[in-house]
Coordinates of C-alpha atoms in Angstrom, one line a residue:
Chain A
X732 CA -27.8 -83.3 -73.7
X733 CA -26.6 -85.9 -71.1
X734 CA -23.1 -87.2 -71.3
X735 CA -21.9 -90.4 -70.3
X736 CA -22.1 -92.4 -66.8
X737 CA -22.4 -91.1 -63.8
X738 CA -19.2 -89.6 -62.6
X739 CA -18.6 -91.1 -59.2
X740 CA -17.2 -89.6 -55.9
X741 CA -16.8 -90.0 -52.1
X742 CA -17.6 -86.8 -51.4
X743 CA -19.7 -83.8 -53.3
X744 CA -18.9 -80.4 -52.1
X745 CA -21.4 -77.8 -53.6
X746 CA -20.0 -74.2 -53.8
X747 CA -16.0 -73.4 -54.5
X748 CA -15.8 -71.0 -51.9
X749 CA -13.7 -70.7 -49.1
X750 CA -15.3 -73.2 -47.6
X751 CA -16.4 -75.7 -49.9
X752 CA -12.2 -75.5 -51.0
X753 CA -11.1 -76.3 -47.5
X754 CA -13.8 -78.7 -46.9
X755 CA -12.6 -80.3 -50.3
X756 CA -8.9 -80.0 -49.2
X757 CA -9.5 -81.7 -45.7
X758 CA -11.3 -84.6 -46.9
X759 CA -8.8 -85.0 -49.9
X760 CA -6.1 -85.3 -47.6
X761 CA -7.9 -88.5 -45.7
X762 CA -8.1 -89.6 -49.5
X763 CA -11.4 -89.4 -50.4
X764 CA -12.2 -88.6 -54.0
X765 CA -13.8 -85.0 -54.0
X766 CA -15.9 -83.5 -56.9
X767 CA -16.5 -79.3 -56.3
X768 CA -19.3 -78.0 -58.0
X769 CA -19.3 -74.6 -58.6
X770 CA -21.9 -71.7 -60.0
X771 CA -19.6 -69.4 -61.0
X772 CA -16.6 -69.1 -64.0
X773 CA -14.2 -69.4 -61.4
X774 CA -13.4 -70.4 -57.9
X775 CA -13.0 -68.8 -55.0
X776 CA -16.4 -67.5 -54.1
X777 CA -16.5 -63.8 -52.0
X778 CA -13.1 -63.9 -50.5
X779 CA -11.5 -64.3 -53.4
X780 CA -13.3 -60.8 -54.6
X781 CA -11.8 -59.2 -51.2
X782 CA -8.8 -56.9 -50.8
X783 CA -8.0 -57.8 -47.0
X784 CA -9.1 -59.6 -44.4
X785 CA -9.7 -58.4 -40.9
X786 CA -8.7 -58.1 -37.8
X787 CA -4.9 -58.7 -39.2
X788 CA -4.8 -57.1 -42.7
X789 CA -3.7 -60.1 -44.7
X790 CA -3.9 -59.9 -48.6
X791 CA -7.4 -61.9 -49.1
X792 CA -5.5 -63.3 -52.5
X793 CA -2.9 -64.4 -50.6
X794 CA -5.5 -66.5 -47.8
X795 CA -7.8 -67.9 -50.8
X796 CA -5.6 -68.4 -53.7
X797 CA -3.4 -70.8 -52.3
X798 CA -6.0 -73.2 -51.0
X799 CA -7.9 -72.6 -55.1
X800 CA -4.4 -73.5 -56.1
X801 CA -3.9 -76.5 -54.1
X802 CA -7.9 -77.9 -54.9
X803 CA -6.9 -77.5 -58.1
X804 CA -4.0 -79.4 -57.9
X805 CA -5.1 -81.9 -55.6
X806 CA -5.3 -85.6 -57.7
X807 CA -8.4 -86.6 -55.6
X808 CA -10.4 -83.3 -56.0
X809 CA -12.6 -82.6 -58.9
X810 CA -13.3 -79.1 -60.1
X811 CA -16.9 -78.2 -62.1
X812 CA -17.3 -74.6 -62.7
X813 CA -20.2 -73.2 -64.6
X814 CA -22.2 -76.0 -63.0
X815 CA -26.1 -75.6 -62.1
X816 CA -27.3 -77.7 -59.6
X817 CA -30.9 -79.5 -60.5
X818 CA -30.8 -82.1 -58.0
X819 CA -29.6 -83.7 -55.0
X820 CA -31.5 -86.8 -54.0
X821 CA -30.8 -90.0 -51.6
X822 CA -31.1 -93.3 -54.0
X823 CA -32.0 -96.3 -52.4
X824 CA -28.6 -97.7 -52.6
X825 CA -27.7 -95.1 -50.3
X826 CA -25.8 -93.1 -52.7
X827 CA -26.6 -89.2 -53.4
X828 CA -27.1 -88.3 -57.1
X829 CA -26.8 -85.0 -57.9
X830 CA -28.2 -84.0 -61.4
X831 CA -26.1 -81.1 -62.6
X832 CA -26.0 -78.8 -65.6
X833 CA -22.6 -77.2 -67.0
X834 CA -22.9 -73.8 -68.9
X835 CA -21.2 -73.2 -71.7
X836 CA -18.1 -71.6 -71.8
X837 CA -17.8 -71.4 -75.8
X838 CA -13.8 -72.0 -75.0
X839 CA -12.4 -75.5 -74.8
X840 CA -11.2 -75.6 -71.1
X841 CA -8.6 -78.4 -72.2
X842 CA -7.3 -76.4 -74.8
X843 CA -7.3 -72.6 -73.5
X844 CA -4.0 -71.2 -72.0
X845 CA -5.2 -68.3 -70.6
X846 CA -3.4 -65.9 -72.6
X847 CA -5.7 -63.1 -72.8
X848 CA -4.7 -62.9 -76.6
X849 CA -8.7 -63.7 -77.5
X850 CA -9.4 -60.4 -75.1
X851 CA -6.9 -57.9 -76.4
X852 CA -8.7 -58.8 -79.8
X853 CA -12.4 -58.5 -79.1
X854 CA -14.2 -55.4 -79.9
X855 CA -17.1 -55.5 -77.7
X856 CA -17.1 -53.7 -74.3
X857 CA -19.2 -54.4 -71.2
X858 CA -19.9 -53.3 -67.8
X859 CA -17.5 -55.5 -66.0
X860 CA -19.6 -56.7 -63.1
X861 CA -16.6 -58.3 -61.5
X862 CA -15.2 -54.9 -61.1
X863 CA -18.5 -53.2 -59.5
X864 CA -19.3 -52.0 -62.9
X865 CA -16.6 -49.6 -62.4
X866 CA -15.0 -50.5 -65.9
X867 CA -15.5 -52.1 -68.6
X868 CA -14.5 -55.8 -70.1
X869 CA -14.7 -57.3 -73.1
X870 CA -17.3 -60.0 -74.4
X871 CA -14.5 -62.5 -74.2
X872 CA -12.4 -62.4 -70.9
X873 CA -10.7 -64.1 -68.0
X874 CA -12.9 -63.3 -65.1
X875 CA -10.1 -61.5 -63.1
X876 CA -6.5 -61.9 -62.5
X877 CA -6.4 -64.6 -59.9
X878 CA -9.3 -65.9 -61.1
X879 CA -9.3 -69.8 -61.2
X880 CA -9.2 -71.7 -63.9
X881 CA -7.3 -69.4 -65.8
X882 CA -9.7 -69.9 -69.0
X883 CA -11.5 -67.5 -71.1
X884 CA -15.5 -67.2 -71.2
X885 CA -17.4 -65.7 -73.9
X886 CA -20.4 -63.9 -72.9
X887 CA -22.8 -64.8 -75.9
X888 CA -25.5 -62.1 -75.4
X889 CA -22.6 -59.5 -76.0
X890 CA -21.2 -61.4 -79.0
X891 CA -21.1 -60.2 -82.4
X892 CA -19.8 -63.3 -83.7
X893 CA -16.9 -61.0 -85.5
X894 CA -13.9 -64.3 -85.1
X895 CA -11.6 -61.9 -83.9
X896 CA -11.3 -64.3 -81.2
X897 CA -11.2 -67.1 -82.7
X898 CA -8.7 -66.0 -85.5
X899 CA -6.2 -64.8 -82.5
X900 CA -6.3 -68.3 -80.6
X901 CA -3.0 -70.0 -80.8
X902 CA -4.6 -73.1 -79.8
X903 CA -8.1 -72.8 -81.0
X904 CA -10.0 -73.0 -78.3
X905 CA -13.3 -70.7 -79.4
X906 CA -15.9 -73.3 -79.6
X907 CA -18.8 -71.2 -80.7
X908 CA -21.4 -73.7 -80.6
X909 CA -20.6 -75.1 -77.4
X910 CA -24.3 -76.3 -75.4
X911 CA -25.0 -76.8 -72.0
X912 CA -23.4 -80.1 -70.8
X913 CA -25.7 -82.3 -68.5
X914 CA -24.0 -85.0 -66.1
X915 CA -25.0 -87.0 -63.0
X916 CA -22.6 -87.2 -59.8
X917 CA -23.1 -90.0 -57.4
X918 CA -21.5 -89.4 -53.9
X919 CA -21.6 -90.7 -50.7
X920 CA -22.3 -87.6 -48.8
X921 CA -22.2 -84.1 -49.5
X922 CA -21.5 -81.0 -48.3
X923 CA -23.1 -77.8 -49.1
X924 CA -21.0 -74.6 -48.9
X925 CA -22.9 -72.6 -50.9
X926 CA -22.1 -68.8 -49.2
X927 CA -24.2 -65.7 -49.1
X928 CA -25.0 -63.0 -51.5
X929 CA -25.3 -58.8 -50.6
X930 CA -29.0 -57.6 -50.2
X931 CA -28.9 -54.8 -53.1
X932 CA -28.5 -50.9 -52.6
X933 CA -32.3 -49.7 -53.6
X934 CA -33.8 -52.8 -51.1
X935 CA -34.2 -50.3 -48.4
X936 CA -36.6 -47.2 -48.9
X937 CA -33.7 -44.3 -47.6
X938 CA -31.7 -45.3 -50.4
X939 CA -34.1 -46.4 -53.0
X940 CA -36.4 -42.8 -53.7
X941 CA -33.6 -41.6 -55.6
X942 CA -30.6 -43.0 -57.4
X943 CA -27.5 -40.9 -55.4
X944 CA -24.3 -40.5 -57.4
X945 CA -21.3 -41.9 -55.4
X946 CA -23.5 -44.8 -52.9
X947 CA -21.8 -47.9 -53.7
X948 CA -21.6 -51.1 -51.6
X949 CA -19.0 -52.5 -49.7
X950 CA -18.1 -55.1 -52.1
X951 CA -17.7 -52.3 -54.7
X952 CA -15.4 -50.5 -52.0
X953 CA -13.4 -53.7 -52.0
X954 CA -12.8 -53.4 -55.7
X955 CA -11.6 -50.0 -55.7
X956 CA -9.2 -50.7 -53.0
X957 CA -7.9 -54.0 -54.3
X958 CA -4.1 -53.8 -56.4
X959 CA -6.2 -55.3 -59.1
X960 CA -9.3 -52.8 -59.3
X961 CA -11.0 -50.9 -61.4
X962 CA -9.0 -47.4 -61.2
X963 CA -5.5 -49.4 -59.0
X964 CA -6.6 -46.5 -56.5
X965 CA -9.8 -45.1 -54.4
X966 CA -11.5 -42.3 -56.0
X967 CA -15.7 -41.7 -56.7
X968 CA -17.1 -43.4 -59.5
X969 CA -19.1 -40.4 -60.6
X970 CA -16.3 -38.1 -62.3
X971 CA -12.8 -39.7 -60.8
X972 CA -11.8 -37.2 -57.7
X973 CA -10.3 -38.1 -54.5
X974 CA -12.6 -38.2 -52.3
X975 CA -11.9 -35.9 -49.2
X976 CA -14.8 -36.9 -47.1
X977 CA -15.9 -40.8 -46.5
X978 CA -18.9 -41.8 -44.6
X979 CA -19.7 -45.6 -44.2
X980 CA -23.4 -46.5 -43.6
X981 CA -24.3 -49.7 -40.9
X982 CA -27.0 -51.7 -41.2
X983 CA -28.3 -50.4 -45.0
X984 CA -29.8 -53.9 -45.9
X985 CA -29.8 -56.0 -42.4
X986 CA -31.4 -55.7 -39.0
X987 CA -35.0 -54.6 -40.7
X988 CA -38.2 -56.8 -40.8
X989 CA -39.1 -54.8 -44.0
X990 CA -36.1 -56.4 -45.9
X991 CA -37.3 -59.3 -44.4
X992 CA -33.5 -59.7 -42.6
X993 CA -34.0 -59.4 -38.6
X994 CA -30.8 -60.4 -38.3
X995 CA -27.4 -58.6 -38.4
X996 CA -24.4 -59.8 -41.0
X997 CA -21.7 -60.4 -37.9
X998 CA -19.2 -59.1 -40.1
X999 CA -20.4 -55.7 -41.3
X1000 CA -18.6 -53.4 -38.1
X1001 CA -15.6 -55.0 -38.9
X1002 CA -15.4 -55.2 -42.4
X1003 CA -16.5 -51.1 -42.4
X1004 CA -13.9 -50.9 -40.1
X1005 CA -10.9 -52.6 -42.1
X1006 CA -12.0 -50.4 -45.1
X1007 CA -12.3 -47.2 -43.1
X1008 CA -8.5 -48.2 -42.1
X1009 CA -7.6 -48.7 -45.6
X1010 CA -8.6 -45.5 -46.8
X1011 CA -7.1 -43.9 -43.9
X1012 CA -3.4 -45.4 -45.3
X1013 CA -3.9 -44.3 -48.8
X1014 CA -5.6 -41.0 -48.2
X1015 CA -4.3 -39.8 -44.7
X1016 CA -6.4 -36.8 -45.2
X1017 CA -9.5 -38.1 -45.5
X1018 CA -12.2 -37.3 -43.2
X1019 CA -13.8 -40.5 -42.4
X1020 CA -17.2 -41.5 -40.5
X1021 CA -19.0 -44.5 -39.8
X1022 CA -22.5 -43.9 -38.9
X1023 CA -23.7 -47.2 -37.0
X1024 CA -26.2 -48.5 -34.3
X1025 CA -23.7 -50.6 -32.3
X1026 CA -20.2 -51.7 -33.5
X1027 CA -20.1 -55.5 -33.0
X1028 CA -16.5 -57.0 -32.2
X1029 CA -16.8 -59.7 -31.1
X1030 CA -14.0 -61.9 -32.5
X1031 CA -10.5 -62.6 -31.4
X1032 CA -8.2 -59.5 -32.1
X1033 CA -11.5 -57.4 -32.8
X1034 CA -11.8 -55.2 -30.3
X1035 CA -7.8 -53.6 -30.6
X1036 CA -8.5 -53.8 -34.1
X1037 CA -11.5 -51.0 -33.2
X1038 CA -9.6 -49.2 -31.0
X1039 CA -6.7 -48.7 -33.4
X1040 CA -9.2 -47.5 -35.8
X1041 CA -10.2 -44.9 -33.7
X1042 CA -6.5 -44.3 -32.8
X1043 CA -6.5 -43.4 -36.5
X1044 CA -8.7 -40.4 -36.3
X1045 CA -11.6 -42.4 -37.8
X1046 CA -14.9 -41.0 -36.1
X1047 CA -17.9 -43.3 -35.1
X1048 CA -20.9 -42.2 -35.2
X1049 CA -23.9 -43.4 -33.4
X1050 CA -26.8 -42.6 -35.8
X1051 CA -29.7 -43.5 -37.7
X1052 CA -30.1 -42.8 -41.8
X1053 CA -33.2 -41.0 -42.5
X1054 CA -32.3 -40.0 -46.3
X1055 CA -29.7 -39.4 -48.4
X1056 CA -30.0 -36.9 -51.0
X1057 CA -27.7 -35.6 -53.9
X1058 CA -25.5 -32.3 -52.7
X1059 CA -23.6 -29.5 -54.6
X1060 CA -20.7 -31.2 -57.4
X1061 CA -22.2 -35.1 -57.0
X1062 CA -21.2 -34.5 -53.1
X1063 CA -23.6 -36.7 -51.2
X1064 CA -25.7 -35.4 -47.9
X1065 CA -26.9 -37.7 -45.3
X1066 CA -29.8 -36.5 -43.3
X1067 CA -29.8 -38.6 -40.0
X1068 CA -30.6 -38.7 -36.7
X1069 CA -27.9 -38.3 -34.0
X1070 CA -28.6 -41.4 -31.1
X1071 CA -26.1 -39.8 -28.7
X1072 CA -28.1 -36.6 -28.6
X1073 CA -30.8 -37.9 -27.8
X1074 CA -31.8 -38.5 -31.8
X1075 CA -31.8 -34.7 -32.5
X1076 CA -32.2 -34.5 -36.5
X1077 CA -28.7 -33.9 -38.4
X1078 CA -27.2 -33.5 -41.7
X1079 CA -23.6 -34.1 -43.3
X1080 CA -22.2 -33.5 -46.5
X1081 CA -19.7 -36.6 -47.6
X1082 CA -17.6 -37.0 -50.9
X1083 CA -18.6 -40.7 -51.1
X1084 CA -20.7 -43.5 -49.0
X1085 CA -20.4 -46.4 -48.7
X1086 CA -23.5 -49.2 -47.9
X1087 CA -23.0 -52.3 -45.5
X1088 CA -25.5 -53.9 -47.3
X1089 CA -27.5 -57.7 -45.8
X1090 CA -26.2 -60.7 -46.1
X1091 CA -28.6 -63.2 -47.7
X1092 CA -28.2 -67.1 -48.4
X1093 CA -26.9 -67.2 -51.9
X1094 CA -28.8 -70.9 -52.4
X1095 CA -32.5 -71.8 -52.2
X1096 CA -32.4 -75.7 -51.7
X1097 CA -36.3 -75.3 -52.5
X1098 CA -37.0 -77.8 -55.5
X1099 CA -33.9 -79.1 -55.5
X1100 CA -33.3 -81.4 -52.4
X1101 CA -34.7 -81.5 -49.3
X1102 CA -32.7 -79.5 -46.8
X1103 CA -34.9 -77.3 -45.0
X1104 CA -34.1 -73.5 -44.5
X1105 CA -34.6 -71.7 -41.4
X1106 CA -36.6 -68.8 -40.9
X1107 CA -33.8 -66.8 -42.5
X1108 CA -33.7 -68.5 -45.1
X1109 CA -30.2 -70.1 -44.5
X1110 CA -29.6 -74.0 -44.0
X1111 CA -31.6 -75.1 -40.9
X1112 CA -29.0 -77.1 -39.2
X1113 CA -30.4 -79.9 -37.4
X1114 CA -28.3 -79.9 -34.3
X1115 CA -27.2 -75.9 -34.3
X1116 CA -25.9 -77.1 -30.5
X1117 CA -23.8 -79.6 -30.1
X1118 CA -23.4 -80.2 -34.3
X1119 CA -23.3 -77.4 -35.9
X1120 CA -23.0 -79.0 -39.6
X1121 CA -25.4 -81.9 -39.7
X1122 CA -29.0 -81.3 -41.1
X1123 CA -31.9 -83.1 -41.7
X1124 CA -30.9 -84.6 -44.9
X1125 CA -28.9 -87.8 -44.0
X1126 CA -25.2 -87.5 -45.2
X1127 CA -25.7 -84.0 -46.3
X1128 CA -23.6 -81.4 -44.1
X1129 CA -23.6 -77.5 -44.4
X1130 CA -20.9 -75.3 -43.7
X1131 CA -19.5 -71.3 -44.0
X1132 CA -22.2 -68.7 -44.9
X1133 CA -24.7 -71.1 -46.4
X1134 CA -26.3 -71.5 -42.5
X1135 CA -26.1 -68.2 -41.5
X1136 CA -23.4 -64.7 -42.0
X1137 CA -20.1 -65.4 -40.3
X1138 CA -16.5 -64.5 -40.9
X1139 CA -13.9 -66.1 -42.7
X1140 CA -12.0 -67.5 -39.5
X1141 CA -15.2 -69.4 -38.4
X1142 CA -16.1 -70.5 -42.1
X1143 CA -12.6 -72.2 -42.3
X1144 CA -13.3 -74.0 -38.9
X1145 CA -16.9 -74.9 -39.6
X1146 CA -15.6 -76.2 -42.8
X1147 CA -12.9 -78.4 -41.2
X1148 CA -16.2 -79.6 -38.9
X1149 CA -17.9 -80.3 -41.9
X1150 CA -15.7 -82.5 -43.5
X1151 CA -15.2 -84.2 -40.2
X1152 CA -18.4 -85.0 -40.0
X1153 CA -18.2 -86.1 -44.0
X1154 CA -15.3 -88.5 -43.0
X1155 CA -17.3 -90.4 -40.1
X1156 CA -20.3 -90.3 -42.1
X1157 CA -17.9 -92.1 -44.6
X1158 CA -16.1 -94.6 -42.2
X1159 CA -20.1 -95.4 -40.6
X1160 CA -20.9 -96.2 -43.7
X1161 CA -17.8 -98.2 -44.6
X1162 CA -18.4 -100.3 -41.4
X1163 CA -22.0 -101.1 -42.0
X1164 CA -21.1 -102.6 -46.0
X1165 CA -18.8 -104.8 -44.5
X1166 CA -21.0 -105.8 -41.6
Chain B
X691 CA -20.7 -83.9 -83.5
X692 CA -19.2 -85.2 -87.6
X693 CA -17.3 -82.1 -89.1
X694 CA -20.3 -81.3 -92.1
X695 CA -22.8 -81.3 -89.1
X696 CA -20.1 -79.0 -87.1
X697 CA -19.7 -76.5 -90.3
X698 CA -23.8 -76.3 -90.7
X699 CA -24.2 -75.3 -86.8
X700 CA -21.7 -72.4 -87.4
X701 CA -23.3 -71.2 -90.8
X702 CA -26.9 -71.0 -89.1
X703 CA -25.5 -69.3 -85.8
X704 CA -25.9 -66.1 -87.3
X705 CA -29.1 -66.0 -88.2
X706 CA -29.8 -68.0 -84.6
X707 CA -28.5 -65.0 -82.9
X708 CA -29.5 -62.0 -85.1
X709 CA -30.9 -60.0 -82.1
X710 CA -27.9 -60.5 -80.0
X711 CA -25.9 -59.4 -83.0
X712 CA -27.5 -56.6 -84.3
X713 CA -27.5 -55.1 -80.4
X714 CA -24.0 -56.1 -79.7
X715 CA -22.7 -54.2 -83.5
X716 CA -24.6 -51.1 -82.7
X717 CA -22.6 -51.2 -79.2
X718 CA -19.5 -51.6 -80.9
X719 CA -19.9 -48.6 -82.9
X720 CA -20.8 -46.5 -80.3
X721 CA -18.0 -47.7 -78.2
X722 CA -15.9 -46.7 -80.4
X723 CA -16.9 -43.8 -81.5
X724 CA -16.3 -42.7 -77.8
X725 CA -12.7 -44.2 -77.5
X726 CA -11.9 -42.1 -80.8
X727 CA -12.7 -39.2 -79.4
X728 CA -11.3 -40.1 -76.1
X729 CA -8.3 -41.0 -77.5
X730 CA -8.1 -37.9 -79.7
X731 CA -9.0 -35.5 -77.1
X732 CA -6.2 -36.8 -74.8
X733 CA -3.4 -37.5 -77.6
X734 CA -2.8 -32.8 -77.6
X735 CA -2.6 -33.2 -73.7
X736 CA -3.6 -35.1 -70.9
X737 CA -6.6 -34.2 -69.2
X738 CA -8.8 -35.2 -66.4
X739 CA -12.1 -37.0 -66.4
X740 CA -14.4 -33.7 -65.7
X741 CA -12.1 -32.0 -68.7
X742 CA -12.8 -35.0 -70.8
X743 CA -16.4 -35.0 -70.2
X744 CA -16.8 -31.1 -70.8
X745 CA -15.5 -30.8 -74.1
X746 CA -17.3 -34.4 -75.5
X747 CA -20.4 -33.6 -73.6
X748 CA -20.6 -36.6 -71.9
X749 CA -21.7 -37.7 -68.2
X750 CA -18.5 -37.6 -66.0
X751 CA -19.0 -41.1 -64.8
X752 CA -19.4 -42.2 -68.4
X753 CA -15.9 -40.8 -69.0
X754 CA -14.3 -42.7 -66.2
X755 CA -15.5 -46.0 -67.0
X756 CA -14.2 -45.5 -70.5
X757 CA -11.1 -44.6 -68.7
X758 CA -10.6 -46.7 -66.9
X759 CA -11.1 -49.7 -69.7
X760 CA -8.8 -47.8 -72.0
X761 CA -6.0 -48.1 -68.9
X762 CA -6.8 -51.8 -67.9
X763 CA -6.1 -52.4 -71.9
X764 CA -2.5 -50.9 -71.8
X765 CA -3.9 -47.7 -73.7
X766 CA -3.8 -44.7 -71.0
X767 CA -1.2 -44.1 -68.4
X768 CA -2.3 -42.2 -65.2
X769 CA -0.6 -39.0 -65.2
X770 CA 0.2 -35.8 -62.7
X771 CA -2.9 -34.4 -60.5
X772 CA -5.1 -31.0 -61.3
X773 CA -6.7 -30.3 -57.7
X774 CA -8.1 -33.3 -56.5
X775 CA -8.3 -35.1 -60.1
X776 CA -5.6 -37.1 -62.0
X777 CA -4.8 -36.4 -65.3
X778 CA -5.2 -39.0 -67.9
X779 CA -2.7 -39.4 -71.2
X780 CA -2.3 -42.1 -74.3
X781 CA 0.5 -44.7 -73.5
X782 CA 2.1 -44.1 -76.6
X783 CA 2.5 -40.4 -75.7
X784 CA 5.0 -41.7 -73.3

């Protein structure tokens, strides 16, 4: 179904992640008009889903909520959750149209107050993939706490059509026959902040001959050690006990041409290490390990930040994962090889593990516009050099983790270059109309 | 969309996602059955999730995750510890 006229902006920013918001935020405030297109139910993107940020420990809601806040607020941005992306093309007027389809929500996103009365009343429960799988949610929810916009989504597969919901909605927002909403935005430029997405756990063949009981990822770590998590505290998924023994595992999904990722995350030393501190504050008697090929810290603050860690009693390992194999009461062994021993063959027994999984581009252009990807399959920049932003596609600029891993300090900045880049793109073009 | 159009879309829904329903009811009741019998179980005394699991004969992890829902609704409180488990209890116990 296509709606209407063409919705028109200065500026399209694809992806509401940290970057695409402050890309949005810092051509807003030169007063362009903004439209944000965003996949998912909310805004936001990975940092949002973080407990802290390192090197300084900062609350990751407390980073990323303001700036959702103040996109959302901001009279010349635009937000489109739910949105699909079909395509992105260069009209002869020199305008970019972006063809976009907007999922159904089954809620009216003018009239839902996000009272959570619709999800107190639904019977269904779910594996709440927002929570690791951890817990459950209901068919009906609001993604998560600081989730943004605060409006409910009905998950149709899981729907039994009961009308519990809809009978509990003050305002009547349960639209149960909502359809997919197709709309064209034309913009001047655009950039493309579309952000990465974790390899999974059972990519790489140590990890994938057996399902082991208490491997999880290191997003799923972040969920049980956010305020807001699954269990408000860290203990193993398998039967709820405190985990006395913690190993973290480098390099599980990057650094290996048979995942097809040569190349390492950036992020994945420090962000073991942050966790591996965390623990270490809410279960001081924890035995903790990270088994790794090399710790990389290379960013400003990062290499105090490592040496407090191992201040904190937090042992580093230098080893290689040959197999991990389920132990005596859901314990997990890791068979490895010890590198500072000259790769003499080693096993540990450990309460729970945790993966530093790949980090993959979470957008495939392919079929959709014509920005090339680079042999990593992140946005080929055209001028990595001297500008980092700009690719091939005229007007089109890329920013955060959609050309390649990096950290949330250097996606903020590459953001601001991006919108830089939007705002001369935007004067140029400015000039040359009235030339 | 006129109102008598609206009204018709709703009626045929049903039988539009019959699959879906079906799937998502026999869920429901075994959801259910499980928070009964959780919430039984845990109404004489609070337990932990191994306890839990024991006497329903269910998987451990299973347990939790019901847990774990039945706290995030406002149903079960986190209570004392038993070794290096935390005992779970009904809200309304308190």
């Amino acid at each position: 179904m296509q709606t209407g006229k063409p919705l028109k902006y200065d500026v399209l920013v694809i992806g509401g992640g940290i970057a695409g918001l402050q890309a949005a935020l810092d051509l807003a405030d030169q007063d362009f008009t903004v439209a944000v297109l965003e996949k998912d139910a909310t805004i936001g993107g990975n940092t949002i889903r973080l407990s802290k940020v390192f090197p300084t420990l900062d609350c990751a809601s407390c980073i990323t909520r303001p700036k959702m806040a103040a996109a959302t607020q901001h009279e010349k941005i635009a937000i489109f959750t739910d949105c699909d992306l079909r395509s992105l093309e260069r009209q002869t007027s020199g305008d970019l149209t972006a063809s976009i389809i907007r999922r159904p929500r089954y809620v009216d996103r003018d009239k839902c107050v996000g009272c959570r009365e619709c999800e107190y009343g639904c019977p269904v429960y779910v594996p709440d993939e927002e929570q690791g799988g951890f817990t459950l949610r209901k068919a009906i929810r609001i993604p998560f706490a600081n989730a943004i916009p605060q409006v409910a989504i009905l998950d149709a597969k899981n729907c039994s059509l009961c009308g519990r919901c809809a009978k509990v909605c003050a305002t009547g927002a349960i639209v149960y026959d909502q359809n997919p909403e197709a709309f064209v935005i034309q913009a001047k430029t655009a950039v493309v902040a579309t952000g990465f997405s974790l390899t999974t756990i059972h990519r790489k063949s140590p990890y994938s001959r057996c399902r082991v009981r208490n491997v999880i990822s290191a997003m799923q770590m972040e969920r049980l050690l956010a305020p807001c998590g699954p269990y408000q505290r860290v203990i193993r998924p398998s039967d709820g006990k405190e985990p006395a023994s913690i190993a973290f595992v480098q390099c599980a999904g990057s650094q290996d041409k048979h995942l097809d990722i040569t190349y390492g995350s950036r992020v994945s030393s420090m962000y073991a290490t942050k966790q591996a501190m965390l623990i270490a504050g809410v279960l001081p008697h924890a035995d903790i390990t990270i088994y790794h090929r090399n710790i990389r810290a290379s960013g400003k603050s990062d290499e105090p930040f490592f040496q407090n860690a191992k201040a904190m009693d937090i042992e580093f390992k230098k080893a290689e994962i040959a197999k991990m194999a389920q132990a005596a009461g859901q314990n997990v062994t890791l068979h490895y090889q010890d590198l500072d021993k000259k790769g003499h063959p080693a096993s540990r027994e450990h309460d729970l593990v945790v993966l530093s999984l790949g980090m993959a581009p979470q957008w495939n252009p392919t079929g959709i516009c014509e920005l090339p990807t680079a042999d990593d399959h992140f946005i080929q920049c055209s001028r990595p050099q001297t500008h980092p932003t700009v690719t091939a596609m005229a007007g089109v600029f890329a920013a955060g983790a959609a050309t390649g891993p990096k950290d949330i300090v250097d996606t903020i900045a590459e953001a601001g270059t991006a919108a830089m880049e939007a705002s001369n793109y935007l004067k140029r073009a400015v000039h040359q109309n009235e030339a | 969309m006129d109102p008598s159009t609206h009204k018709q879309t709703l009626r045929d829904l049903p039988a539009k996602c019959k699959n879906d329903i079906e799937r998502t009811s026999k869920s429901i009741m075994l959801n259910n059955k499980v928070l009964h019998a959780i919430r039984e179980l845990i109404d004489a005394e609070p337990r932990t999730v191994p306890q839990i699991a024991q006497t329903l004969a269910m998987d451990t992890a299973e347990v939790l995750i019901f847990v774990s829902a039945m706290k995030k609704f406002g149903e079960v409180v986190e209570g004392d510890r038993d070794g290096g488990y935390f005992r779970y209890g009904l809200i309304s116990q308190l």
